[in-house]
mmCIF file of C-alpha atoms in Angstrom:
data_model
loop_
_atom_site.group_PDB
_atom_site.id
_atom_site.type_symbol
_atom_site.label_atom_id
_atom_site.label_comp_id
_atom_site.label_asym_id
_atom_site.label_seq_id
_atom_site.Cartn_x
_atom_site.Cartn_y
_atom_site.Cartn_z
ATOM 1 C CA UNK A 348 0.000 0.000 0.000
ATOM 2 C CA UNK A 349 2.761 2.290 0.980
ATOM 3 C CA UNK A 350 4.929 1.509 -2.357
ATOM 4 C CA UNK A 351 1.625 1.992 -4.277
ATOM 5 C CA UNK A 352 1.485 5.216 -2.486
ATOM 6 C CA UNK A 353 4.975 6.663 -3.026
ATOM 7 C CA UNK A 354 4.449 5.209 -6.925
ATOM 8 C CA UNK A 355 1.839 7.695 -7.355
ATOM 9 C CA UNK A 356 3.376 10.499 -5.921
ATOM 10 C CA UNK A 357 6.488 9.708 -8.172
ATOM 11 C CA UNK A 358 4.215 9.514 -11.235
ATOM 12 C CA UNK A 359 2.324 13.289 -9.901
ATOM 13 C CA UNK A 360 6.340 15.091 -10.087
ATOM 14 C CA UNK A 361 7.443 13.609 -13.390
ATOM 15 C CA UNK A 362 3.395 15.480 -14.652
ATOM 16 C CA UNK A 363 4.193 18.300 -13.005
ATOM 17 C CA UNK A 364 7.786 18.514 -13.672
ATOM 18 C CA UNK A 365 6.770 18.020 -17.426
ATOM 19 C CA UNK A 366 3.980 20.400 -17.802
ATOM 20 C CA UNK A 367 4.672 22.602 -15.312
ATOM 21 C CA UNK A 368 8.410 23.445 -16.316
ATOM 22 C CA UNK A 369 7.422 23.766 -20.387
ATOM 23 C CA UNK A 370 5.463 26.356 -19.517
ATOM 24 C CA UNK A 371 7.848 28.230 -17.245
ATOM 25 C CA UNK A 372 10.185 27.563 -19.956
ATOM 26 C CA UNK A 373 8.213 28.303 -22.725
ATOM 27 C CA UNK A 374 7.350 31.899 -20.729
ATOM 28 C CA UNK A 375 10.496 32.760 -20.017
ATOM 29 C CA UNK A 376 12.322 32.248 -23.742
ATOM 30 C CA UNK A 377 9.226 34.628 -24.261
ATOM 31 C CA UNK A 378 10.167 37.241 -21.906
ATOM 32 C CA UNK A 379 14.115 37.291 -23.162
ATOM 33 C CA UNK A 380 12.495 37.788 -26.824
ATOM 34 C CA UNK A 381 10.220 40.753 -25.754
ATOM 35 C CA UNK A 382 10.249 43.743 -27.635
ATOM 36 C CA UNK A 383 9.819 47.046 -25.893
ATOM 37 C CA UNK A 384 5.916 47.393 -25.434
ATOM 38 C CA UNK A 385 4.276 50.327 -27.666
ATOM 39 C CA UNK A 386 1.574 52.605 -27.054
ATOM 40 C CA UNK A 387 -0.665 50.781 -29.414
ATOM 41 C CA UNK A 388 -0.487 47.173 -27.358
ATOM 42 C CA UNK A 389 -3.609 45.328 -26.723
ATOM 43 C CA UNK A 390 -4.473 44.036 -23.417
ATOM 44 C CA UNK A 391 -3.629 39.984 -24.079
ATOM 45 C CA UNK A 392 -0.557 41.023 -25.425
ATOM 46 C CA UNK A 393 0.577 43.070 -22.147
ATOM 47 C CA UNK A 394 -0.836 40.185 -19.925
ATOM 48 C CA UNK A 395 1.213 37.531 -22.302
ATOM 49 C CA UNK A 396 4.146 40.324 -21.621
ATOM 50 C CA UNK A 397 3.644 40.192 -17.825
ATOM 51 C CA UNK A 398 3.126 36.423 -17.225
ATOM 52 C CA UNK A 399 6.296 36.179 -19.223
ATOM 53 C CA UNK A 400 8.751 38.169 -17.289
ATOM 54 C CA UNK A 401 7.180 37.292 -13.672
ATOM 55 C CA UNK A 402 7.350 33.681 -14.415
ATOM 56 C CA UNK A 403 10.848 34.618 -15.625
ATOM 57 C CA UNK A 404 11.911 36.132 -13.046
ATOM 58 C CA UNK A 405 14.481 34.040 -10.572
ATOM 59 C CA UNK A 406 11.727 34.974 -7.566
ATOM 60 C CA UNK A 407 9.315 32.823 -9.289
ATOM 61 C CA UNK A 408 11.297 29.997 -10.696
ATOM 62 C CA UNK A 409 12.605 29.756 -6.744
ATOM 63 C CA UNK A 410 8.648 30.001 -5.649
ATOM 64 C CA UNK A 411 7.857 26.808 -8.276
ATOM 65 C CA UNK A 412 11.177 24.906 -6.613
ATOM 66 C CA UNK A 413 9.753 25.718 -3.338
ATOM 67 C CA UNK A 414 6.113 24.533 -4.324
ATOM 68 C CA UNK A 415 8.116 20.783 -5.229
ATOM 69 C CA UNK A 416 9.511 20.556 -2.197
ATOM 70 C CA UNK A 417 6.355 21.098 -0.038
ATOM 71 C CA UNK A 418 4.278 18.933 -2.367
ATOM 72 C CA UNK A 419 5.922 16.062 -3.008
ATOM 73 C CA UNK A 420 8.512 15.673 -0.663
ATOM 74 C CA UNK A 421 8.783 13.748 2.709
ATOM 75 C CA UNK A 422 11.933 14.982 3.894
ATOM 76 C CA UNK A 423 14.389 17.896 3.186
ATOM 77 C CA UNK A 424 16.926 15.691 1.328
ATOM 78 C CA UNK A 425 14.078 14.520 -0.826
ATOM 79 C CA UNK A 426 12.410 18.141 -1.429
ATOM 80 C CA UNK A 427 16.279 18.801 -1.833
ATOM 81 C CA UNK A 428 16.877 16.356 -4.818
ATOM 82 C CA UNK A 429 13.061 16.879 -6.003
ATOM 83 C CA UNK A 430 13.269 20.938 -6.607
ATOM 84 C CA UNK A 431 16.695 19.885 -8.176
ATOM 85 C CA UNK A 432 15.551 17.594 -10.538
ATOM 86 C CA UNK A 433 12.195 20.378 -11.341
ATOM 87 C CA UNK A 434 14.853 22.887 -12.325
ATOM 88 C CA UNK A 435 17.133 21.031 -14.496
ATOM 89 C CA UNK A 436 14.576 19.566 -15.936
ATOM 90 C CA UNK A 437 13.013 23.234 -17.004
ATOM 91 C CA UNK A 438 16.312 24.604 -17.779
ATOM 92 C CA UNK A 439 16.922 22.179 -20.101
ATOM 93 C CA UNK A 440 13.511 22.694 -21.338
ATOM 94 C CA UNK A 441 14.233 26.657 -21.955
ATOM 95 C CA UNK A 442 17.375 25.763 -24.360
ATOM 96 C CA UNK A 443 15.572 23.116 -26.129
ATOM 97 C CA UNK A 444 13.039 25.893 -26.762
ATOM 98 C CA UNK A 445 15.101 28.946 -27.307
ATOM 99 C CA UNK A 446 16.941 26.732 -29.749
ATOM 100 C CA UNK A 447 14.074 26.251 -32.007
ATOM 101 C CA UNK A 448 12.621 29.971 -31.239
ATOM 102 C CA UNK A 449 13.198 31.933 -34.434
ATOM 103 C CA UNK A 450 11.986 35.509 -34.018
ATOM 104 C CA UNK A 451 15.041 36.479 -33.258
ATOM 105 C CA UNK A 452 17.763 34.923 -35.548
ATOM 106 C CA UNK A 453 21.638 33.981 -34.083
ATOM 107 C CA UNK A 454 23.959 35.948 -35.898
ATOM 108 C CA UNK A 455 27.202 35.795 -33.165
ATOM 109 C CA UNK A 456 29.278 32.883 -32.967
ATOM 110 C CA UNK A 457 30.128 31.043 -29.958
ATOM 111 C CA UNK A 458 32.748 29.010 -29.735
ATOM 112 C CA UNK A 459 32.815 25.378 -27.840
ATOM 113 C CA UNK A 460 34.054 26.539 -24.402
ATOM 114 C CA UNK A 461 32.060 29.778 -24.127
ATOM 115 C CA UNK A 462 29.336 27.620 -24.746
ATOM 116 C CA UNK A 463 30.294 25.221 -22.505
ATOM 117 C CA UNK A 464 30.574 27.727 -19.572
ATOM 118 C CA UNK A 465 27.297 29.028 -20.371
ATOM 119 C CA UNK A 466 25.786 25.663 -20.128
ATOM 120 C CA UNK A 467 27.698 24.889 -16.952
ATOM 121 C CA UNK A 468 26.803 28.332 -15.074
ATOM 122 C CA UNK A 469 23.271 27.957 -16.113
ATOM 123 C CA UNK A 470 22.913 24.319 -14.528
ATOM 124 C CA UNK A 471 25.454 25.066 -11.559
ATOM 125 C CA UNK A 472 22.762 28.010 -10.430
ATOM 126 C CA UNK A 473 19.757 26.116 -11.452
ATOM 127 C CA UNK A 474 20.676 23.550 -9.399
ATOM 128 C CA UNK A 475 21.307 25.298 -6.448
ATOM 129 C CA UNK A 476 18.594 27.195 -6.478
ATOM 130 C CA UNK A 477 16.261 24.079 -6.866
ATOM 131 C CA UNK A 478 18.003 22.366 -3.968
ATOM 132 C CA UNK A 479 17.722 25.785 -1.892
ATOM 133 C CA UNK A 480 13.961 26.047 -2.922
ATOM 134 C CA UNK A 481 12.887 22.644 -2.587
ATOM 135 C CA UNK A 482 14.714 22.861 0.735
ATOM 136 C CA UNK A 483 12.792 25.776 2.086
ATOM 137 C CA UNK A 484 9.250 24.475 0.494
ATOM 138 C CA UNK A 485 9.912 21.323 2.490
ATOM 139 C CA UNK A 486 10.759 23.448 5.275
ATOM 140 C CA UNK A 487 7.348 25.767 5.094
ATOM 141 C CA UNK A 488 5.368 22.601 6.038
ATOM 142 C CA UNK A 489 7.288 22.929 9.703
ATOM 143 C CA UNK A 490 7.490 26.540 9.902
ATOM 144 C CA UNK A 491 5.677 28.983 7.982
ATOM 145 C CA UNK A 492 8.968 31.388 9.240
ATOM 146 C CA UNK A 493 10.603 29.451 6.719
ATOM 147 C CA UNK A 494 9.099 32.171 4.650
ATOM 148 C CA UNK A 495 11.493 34.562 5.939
ATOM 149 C CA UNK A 496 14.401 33.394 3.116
ATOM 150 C CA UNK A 497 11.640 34.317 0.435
ATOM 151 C CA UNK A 498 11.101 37.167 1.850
ATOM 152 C CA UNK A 499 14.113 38.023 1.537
ATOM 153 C CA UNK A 500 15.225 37.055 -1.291
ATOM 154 C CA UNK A 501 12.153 39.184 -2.600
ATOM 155 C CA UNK A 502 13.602 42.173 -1.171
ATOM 156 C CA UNK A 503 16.764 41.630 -2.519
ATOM 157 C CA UNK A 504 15.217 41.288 -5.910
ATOM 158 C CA UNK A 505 13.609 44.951 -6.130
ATOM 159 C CA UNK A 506 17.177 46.031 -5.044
ATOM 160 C CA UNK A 507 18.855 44.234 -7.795
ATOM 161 C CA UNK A 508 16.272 45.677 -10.655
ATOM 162 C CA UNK A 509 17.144 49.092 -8.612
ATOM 163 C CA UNK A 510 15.245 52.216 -9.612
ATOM 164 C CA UNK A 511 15.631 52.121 -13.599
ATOM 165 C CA UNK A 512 13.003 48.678 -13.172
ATOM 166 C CA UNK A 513 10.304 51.767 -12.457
ATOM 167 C CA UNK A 514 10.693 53.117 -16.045
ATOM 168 C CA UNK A 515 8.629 51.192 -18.150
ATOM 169 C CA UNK A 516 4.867 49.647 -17.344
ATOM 170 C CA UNK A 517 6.224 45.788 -17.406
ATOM 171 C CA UNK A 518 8.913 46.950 -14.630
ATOM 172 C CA UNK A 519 5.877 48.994 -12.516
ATOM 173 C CA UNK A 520 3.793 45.335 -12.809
ATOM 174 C CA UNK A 521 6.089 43.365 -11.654
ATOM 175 C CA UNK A 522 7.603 45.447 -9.037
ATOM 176 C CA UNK A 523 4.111 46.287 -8.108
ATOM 177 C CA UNK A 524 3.876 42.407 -7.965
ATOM 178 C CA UNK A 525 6.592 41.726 -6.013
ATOM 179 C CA UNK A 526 5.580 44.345 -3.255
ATOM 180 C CA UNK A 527 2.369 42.646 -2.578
ATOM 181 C CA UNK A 528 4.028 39.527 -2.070
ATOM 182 C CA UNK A 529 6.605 40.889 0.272
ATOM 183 C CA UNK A 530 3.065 42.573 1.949
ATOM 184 C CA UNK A 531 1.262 39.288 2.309
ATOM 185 C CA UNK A 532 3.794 36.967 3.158
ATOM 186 C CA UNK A 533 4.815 39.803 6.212
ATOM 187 C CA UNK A 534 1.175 40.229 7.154
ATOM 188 C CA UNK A 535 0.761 36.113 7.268
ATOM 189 C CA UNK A 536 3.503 35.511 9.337
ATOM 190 C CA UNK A 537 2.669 38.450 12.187
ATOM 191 C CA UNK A 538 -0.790 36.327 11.974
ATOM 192 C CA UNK A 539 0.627 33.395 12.496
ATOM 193 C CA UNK A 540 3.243 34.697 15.338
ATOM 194 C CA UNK A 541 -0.019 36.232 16.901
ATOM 195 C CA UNK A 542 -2.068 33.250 16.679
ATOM 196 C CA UNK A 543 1.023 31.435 18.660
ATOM 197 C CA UNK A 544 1.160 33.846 21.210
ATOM 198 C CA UNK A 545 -2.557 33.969 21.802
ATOM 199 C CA UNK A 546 -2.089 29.898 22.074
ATOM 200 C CA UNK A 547 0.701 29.642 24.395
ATOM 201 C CA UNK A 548 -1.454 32.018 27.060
ATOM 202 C CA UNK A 549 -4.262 30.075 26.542
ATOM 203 C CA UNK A 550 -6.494 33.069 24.926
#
């Protein structure tokens, strides 16, 4: 019963590691194609624009590691290897589709070993960041503090984008977006602290 159990569970990742990381794949060879937005854009084209670049975004593809580890995974060195495995696997998806994407055609030439490193620095940080993800998603299900590292890492973002990421409307969005996340996860966690306190006096 257990094995049956742990079968299907195996069988629910390899879905969602398969649908779930063509799209983020397929979104984010989208966003690095993007051409500045005009005056003239309709609105499906500026949501198509926004889901792009948020699910592009490195606080997002950590948020989808995160979401393996707390589904799927038993233990941290499972959500570990798990929200590894997601991001490789979605990585590998985004070349395979950027390869074939043609509305922007290659015209520099990259040698071997340039590519090589490329390919290397791209897996080395995907990796880590799905270990580090899956990690923390595992970690949520114990603590909801666990939290905190997103949080962080959230802030961090808007820091990194800095003050030109407030120029154009796709920038606003998604800074906008990250804000209220940064809000809501704060807000959730005094809740939760409060809701501990009012426990442990027996209120």
């Amino acid at each position: 019963m257990k094995e049956n159990q742990e079968y299907r569970v195996h069988w629910k990742f390899v879905t969602f590691t398969l649908i779930v990381g063509l799209i983020v794949a397929f979104f984010s060879v989208i966003s690095d194609n993007l051409s500045f937005l005009v005056d003239g854009v309709t609105v499906l084209e500026f949501v198509i624009a926004y889901l792009a670049v948020m699910i592009n975004s490195l606080p997002m593809w950590f948020i989808v590691a995160m979401l393996v580890g707390y589904i799927f995974a038993r233990n941290i060195k499972k959500a570990a290897l798990l929200g590894a495995i997601y991001t490789i696997t979605a990585i590998t998806f985004y070349f395979v589709i950027g390869h074939f994407y043609t509305d922007i055609p290659v015209t520099v030439t990259i040698s071997f070993k340039e590519l090589a490193i490329s390919y290397v620095n791209w897996y080395g940080a995907s990796t880590i960041g799905g270990i580090l993800g899956g990690a923390v998603g595992y970690l949520v299900k114990k603590t909801p503090f666990a939290l905190l590292s997103l949080l962080v890492g959230l802030i961090l973002q808007l820091f990194v984008y800095g003050t030109s990421s407030w120029s154009d409307i796709l920038g606003i969005a998604q800074n906008v977006t990250f804000c209220l996340m940064i809000v809501s996860i704060f807000i959730y966690l005094v809740i939760v602290k409060r809701n501990d306190r009012s426990q442990y006096f027996g209120m």
